[in-house]
Coordinates of C-alpha atoms in Angstrom, one line a residue:
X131 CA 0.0 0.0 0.0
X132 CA 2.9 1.9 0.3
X133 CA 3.6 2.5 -3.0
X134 CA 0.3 4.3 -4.1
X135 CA -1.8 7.2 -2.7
X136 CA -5.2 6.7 -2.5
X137 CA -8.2 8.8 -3.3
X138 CA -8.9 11.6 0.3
X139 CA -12.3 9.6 0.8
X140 CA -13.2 6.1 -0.2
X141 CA -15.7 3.4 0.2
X142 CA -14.6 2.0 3.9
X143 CA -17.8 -0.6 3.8
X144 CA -18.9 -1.6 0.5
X145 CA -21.8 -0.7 -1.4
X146 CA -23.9 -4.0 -0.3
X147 CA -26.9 -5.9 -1.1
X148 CA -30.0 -4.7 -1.5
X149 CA -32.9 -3.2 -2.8
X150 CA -35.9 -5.1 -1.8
X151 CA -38.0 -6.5 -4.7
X152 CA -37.2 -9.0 -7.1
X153 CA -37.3 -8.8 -10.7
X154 CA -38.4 -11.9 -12.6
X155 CA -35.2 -12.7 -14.9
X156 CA -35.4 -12.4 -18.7
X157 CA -32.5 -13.2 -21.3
X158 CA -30.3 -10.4 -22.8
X159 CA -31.5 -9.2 -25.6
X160 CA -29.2 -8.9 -28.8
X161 CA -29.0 -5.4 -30.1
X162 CA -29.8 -5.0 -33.7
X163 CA -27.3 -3.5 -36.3
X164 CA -27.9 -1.9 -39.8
X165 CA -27.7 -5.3 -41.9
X166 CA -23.6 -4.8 -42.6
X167 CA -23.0 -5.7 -39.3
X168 CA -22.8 -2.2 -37.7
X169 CA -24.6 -0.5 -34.8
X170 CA -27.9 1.8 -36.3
X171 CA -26.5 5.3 -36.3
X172 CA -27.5 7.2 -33.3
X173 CA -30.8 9.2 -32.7
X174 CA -30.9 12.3 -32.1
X175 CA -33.1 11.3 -28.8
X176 CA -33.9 8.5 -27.2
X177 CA -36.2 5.5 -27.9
X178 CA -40.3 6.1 -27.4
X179 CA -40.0 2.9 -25.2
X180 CA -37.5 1.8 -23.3
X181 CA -37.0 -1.3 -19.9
X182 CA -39.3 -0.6 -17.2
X183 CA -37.0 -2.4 -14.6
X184 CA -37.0 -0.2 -11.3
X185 CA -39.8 1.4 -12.1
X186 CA -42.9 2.6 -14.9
X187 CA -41.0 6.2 -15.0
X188 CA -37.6 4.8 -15.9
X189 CA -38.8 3.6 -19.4
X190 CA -39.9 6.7 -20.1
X191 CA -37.6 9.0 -22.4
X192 CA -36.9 12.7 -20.7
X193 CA -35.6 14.1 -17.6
X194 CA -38.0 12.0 -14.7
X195 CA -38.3 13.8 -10.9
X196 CA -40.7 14.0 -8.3
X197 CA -39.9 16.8 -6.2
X198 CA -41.7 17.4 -2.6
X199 CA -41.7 20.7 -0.8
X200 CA -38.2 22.1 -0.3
X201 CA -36.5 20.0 -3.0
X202 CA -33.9 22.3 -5.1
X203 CA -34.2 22.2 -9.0
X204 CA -32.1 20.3 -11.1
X205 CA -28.6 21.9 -12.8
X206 CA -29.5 23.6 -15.6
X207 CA -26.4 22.7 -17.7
X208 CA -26.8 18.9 -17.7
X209 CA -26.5 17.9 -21.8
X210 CA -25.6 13.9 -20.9
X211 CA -28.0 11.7 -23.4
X212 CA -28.2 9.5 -20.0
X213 CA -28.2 9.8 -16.1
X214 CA -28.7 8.6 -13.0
X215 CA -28.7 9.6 -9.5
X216 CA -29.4 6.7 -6.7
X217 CA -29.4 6.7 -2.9
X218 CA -26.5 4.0 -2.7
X219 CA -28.1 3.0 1.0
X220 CA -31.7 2.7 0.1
X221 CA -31.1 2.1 -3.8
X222 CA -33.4 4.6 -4.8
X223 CA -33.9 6.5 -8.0
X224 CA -33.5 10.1 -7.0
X225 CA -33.9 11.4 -10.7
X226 CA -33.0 10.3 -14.0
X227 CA -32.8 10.8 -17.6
X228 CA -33.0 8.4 -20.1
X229 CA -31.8 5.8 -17.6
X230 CA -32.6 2.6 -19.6
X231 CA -31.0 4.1 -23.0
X232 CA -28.9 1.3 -24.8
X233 CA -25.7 3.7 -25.4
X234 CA -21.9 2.4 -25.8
X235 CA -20.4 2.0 -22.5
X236 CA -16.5 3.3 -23.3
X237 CA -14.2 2.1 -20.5
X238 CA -17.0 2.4 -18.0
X239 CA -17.5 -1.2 -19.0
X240 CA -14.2 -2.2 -17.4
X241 CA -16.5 -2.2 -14.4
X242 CA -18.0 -5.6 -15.2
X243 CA -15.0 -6.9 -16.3
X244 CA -13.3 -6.4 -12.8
X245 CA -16.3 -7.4 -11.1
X246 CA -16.0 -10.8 -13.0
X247 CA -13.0 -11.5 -13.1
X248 CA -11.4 -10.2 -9.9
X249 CA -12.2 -12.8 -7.7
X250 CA -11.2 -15.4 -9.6
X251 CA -7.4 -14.3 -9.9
X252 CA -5.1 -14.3 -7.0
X253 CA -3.6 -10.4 -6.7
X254 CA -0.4 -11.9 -5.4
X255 CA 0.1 -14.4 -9.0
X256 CA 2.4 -13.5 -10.9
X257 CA 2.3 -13.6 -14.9
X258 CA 4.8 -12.8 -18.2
X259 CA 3.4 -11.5 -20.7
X260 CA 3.0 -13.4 -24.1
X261 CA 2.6 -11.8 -27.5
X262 CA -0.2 -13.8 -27.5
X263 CA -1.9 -11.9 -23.9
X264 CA -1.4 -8.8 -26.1
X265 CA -3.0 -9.5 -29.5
X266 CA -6.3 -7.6 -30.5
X267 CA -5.5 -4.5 -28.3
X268 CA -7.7 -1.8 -30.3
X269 CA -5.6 0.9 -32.4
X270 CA -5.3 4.2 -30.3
X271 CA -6.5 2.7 -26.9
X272 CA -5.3 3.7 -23.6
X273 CA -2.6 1.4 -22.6
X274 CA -0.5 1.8 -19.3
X275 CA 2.5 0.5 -20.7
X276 CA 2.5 -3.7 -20.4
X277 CA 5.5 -5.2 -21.8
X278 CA 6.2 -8.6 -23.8
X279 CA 8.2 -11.0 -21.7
X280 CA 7.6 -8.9 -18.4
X281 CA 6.4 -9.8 -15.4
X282 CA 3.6 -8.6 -13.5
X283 CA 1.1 -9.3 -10.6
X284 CA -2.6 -9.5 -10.6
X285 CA -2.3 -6.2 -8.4
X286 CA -0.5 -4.5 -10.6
X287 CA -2.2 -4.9 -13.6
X288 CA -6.0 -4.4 -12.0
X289 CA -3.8 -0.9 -10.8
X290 CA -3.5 -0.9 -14.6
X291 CA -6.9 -1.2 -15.3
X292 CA -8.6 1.3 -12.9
X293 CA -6.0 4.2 -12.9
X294 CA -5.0 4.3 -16.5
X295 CA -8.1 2.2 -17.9
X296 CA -5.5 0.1 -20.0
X297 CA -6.8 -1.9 -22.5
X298 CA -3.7 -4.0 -22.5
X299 CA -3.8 -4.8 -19.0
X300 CA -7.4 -6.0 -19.7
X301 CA -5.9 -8.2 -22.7
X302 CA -3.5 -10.0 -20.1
X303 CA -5.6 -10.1 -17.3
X304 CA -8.5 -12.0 -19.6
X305 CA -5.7 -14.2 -21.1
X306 CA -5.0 -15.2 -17.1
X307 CA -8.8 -16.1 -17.2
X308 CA -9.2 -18.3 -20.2
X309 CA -8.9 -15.8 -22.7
X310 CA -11.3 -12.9 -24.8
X311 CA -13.9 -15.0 -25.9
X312 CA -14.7 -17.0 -22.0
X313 CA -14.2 -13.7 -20.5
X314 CA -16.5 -11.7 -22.8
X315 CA -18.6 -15.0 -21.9
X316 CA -18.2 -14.7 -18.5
X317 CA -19.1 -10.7 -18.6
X318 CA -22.2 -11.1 -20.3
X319 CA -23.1 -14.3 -17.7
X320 CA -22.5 -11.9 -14.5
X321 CA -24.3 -9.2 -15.8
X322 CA -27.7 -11.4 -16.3
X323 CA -26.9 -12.6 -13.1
X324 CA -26.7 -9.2 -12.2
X325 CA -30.1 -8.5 -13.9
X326 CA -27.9 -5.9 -15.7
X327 CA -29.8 -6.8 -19.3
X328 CA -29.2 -4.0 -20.7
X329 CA -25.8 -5.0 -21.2
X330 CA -24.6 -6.5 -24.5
X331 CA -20.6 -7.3 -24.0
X332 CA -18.7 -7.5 -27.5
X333 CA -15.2 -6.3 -25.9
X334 CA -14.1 -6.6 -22.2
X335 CA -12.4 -3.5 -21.9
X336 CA -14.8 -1.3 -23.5
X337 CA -13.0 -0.8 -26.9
X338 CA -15.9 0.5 -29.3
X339 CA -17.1 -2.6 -31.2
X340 CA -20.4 -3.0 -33.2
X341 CA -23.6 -4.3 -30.6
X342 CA -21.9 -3.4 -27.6
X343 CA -24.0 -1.3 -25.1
X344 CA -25.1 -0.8 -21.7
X345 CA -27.4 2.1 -20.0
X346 CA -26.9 4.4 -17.1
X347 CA -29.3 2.3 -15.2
X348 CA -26.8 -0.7 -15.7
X349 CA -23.8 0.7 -15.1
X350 CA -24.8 2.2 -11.6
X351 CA -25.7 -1.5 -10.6
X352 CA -22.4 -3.2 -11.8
X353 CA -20.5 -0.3 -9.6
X354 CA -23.0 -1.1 -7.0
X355 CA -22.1 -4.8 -7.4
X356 CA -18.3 -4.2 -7.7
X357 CA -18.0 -1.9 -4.8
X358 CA -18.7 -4.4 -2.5
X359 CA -15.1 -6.2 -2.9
X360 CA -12.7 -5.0 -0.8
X361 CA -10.2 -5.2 -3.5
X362 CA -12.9 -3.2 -6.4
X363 CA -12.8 -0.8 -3.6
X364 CA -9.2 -0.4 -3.1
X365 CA -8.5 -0.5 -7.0
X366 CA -11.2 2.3 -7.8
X367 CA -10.3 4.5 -4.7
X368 CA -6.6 5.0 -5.2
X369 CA -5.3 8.0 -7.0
X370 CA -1.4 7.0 -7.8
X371 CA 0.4 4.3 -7.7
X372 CA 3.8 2.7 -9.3
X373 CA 3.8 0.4 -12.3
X374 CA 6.6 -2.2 -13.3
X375 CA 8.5 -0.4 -15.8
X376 CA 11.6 -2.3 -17.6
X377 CA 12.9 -5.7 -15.9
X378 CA 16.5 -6.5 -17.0
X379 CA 18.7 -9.0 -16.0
X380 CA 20.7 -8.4 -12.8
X381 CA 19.3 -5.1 -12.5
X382 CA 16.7 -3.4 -9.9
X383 CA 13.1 -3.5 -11.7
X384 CA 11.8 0.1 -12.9
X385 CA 8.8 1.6 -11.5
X386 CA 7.1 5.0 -12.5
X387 CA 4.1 7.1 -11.7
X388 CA 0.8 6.5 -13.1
X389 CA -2.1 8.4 -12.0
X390 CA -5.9 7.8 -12.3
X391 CA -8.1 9.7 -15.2
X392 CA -10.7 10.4 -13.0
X393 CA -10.6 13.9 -12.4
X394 CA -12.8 14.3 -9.9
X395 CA -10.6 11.9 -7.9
X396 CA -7.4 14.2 -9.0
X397 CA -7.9 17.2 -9.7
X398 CA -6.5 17.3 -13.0
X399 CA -7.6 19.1 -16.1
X400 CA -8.3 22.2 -14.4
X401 CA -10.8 20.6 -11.9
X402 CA -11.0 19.9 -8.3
X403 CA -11.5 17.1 -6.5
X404 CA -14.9 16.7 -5.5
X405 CA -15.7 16.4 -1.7
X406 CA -16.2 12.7 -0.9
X407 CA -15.2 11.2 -4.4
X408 CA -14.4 7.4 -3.8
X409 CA -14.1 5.9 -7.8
X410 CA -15.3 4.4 -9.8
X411 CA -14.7 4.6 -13.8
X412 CA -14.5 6.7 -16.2
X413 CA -14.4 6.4 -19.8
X414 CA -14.3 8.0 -23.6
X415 CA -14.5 6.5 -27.0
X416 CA -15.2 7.5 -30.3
X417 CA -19.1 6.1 -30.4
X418 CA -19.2 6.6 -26.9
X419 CA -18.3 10.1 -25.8
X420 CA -17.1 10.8 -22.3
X421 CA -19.1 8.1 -19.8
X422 CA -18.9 8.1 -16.0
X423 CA -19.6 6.6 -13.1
X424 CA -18.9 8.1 -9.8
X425 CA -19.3 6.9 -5.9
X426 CA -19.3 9.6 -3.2
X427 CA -20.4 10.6 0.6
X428 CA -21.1 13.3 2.1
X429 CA -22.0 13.0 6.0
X430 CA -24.6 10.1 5.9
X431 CA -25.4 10.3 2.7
X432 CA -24.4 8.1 -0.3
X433 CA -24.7 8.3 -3.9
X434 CA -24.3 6.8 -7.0
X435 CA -24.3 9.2 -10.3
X436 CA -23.9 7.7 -13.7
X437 CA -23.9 10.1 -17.0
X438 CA -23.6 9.0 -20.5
X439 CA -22.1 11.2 -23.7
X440 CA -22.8 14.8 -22.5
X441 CA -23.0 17.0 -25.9
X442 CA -20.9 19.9 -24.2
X443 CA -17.7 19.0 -25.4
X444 CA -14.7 19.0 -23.7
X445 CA -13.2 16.0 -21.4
X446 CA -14.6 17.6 -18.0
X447 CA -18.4 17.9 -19.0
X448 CA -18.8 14.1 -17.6
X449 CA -17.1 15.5 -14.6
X450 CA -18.9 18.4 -14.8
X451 CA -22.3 17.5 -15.2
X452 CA -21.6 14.6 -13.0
X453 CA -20.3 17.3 -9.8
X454 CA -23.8 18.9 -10.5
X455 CA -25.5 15.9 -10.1
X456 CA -23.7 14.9 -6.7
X457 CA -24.3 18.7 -5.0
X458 CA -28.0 18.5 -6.2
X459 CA -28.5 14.8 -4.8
X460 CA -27.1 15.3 -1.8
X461 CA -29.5 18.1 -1.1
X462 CA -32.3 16.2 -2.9
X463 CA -32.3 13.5 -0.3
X464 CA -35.7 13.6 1.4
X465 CA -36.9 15.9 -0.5
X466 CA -38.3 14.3 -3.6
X467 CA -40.5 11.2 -4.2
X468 CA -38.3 8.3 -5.8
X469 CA -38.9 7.7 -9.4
X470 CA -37.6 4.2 -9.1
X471 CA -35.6 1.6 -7.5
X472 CA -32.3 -0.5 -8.0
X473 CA -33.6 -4.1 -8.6
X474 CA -31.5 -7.1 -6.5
X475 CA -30.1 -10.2 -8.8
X476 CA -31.4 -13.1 -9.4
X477 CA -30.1 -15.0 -6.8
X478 CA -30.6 -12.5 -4.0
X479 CA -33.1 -13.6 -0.9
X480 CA -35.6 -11.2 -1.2
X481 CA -38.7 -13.1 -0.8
X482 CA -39.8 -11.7 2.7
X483 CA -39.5 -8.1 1.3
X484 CA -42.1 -8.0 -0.7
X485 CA -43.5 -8.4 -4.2
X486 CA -41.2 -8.5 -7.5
X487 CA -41.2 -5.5 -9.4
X488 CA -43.2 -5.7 -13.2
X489 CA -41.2 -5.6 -16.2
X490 CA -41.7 -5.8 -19.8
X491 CA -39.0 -6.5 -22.8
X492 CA -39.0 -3.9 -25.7
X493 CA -37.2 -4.2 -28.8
X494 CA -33.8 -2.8 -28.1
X495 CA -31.4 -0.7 -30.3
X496 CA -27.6 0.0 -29.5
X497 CA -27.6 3.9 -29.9
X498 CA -31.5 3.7 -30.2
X499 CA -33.6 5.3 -33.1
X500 CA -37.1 4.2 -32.7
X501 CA -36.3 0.7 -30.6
X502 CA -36.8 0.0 -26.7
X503 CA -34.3 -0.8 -24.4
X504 CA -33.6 -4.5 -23.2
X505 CA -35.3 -5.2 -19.6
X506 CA -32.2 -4.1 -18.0
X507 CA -32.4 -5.1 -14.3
X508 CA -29.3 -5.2 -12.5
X509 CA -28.2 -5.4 -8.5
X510 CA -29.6 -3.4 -6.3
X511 CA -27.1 -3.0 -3.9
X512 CA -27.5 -0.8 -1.2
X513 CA -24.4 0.7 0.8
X514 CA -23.7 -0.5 4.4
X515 CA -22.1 2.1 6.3
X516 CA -19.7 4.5 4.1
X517 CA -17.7 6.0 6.1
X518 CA -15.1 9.0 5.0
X519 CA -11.4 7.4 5.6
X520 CA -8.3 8.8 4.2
X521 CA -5.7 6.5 3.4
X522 CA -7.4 3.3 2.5
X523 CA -8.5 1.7 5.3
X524 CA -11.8 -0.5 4.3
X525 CA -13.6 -2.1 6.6
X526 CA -16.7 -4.6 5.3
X527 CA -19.8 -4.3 6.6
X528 CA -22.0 -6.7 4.8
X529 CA -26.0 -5.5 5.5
X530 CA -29.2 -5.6 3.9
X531 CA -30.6 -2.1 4.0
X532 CA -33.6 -0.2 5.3
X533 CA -36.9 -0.8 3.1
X534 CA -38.8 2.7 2.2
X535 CA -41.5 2.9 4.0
X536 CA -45.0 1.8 2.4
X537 CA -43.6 2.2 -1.2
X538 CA -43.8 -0.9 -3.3
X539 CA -41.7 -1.1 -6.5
X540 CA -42.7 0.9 -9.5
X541 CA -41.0 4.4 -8.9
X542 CA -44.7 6.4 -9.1
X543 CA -46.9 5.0 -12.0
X544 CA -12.4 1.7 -24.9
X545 CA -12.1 4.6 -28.9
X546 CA -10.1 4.4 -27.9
X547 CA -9.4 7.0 -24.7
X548 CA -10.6 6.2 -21.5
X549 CA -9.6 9.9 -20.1

């Protein structure tokens, strides 16, 4: 731990299961492409119909709020084609936008490929690189600098993955695992495990390929799902660290700096850190735009903000419109009416909480003219006790949260960069 800084506040008890009403499962629906193999070119807005997972109001396109007496207005300068903002104790939908939109995911999908694969690979293993590990890493993607015939631990190269979102730590990390194809496999098995259907994995490290999407919705839930492992946690939450630079015979091994794109975590690109910032992933591709997905706490309360392919331009408007979504939730809690919920996965032990949620499947479209959005159900994990601890300490504290009172389900009738 010495070697690397981590991030001023992070996620001390995991983000932990939750929500309270199951959703019946459904398969994952395959997005359609244009006939040559390509995703439909984007719409200018989003589908008529989209998942009603979490809620009636979440399949509806357009901003969706309920606010009570009290409750402060929305930013005014929020352009993201998608968004979320979720109570990460009580997994409810404070307001959204689009929230079941099937849009390319960018590096944001590294998410679910560290929740899969994580716990399967010892962070102490060690592994040298083949050329093999390194073949099909996408033209122009972010790489934090893996070597042929190098070695390198598990820890480093999930460091890899989270603070410079490289795609060829990805690459080695799903050779370790069986390789592309049973990783993309395993992805796609997690995330309908997950109930995360709006999901369609092509690429585990986000690289823009043709059919691969996720939604705001999704995404919120696999960072919900992820942050409850200590070692998501530790990855996602840490701000610098060393990498294993050059390793030659009879010599010391060569380190240097990397530090994590997320700039509301550094600072960097003119911003500041944002109070209470604790990961997780950011991400930018051609198709995609800039995506993010952030985790923060302020006194007792916890939030979860996704946004999706802001039109502002510029590599902070994700950050941006993502800062004005935290200071507005944080002062929205308790003040507006949920329009939804985060659903729980399939296999969670919800029975006694009450009634599953309804759903419907739609026709679904990658960047979505005139299709619905899969039924994208994901984990509905709510967040033990986050507590604000510098320097990395975690401690777990697995519980099932607090159920709203008398509300039932239903929410109110890698282009390459990965900056």
């Amino acid at each position: 731990m010495s070697a690397k800084k981590t991030a001023l506040t992070v996620l001390s008890a995991g983000l932990l299961v939750p929500a309270v009403l199951v959703v019946p499962a459904h398969a994952a629906p395959t997005p359609p492409t244009d006939g040559k193999g390509q995703p439909p070119k984007a719409a200018a807005g989003p589908p008529a119909s989209m998942s009603t997972v979490g809620g009636a109001l979440l399949g509806k396109p357009g901003v969706q709020v309920n606010p009570l007496a009290g409750a402060p207005a929305l930013p005014t300068n929020l352009t993201g084609r998608s968004w979320i903002v979720a109570d990460a104790e009580t997994g409810e939908v404070l307001a959204a936008n689009n929230a079941h939109w099937r849009l390319p995911p960018a590096s944001t999908l590294k998410m679910l490929f560290a929740d899969t694969v994580l716990p399967t690979l010892p962070k102490d293993k060690v592994h040298k690189v083949t050329d093999q590990d390194m073949e099909g890493v996408g033209a122009g993607s972010s790489l934090v600098g893996v070597k042929e015939d190098h070695e390198y631990s598990v820890h480093d190269l999930w460091l890899g993955v989270f603070l410079r979102s490289g795609n060829d730590a990805v690459h080695v990390l799903a050779a370790m695992n069986g390789g592309i194809e049973k990783t993309v496999k395993d992805m796609q098995a997690h995330a309908e495990e997950l109930q995360a259907l709006d999901t369609h994995v092509v690429s585990p490290d986000g690289y823009d390929a043709p059919e691969q999407v996720s939604s705001a919705y999704d995404l919120t839930l696999i960072a919900r799902s992820g942050l409850q492992k200590q070692d998501f946690r530790e990855y996602c939450g840490t701000a610098e660290a060393k990498f294993p630079g050059r390793q030659e015979p009879g010599k010391p091994r060569e380190y240097f700096e990397i530090q994590n794109t997320n700039r509301l975590m550094t600072g960097s690109g003119g911003l500041s850190p944002y109070k209470g910032i604790a990961g997780v992933k950011n991400g930018n591709t051609t198709m995609a735009g800039s995506t993010f997905t952030g985790a923060a706490q302020q006194g007792n309360k916890k939030l979860l903000v996704t946004v999706m392919n802001p039109s502002a331009g510029g590599l902070n408007s994700v950050y941006e419109e993502t800062a004005g979504l935290f200071d507005w939730g944080f002062a929205a809690i308790g003040k507006v009416k949920p329009v939804g919920e985060l659903v729980p996965p399939k296999s969670a032990d919800t029975s006694s909480l009450g009634s599953p949620a309804q759903s419907h499947e739609n026709s679904s479209s990658a960047a979505g003219e005139g299709a619905g959005g899969g039924v994208g159900t994901a984990l509905g994990v709510a967040g033990g006790a986050l507590a604000a601890i510098a320097g990395g300490a975690y401690a777990v504290n697995r519980r099932w949260p607090r159920r709203p009172r008398g509300r039932r389900s239903g929410g109110g009738g890698g282009g390459d960069q990965a900056s």
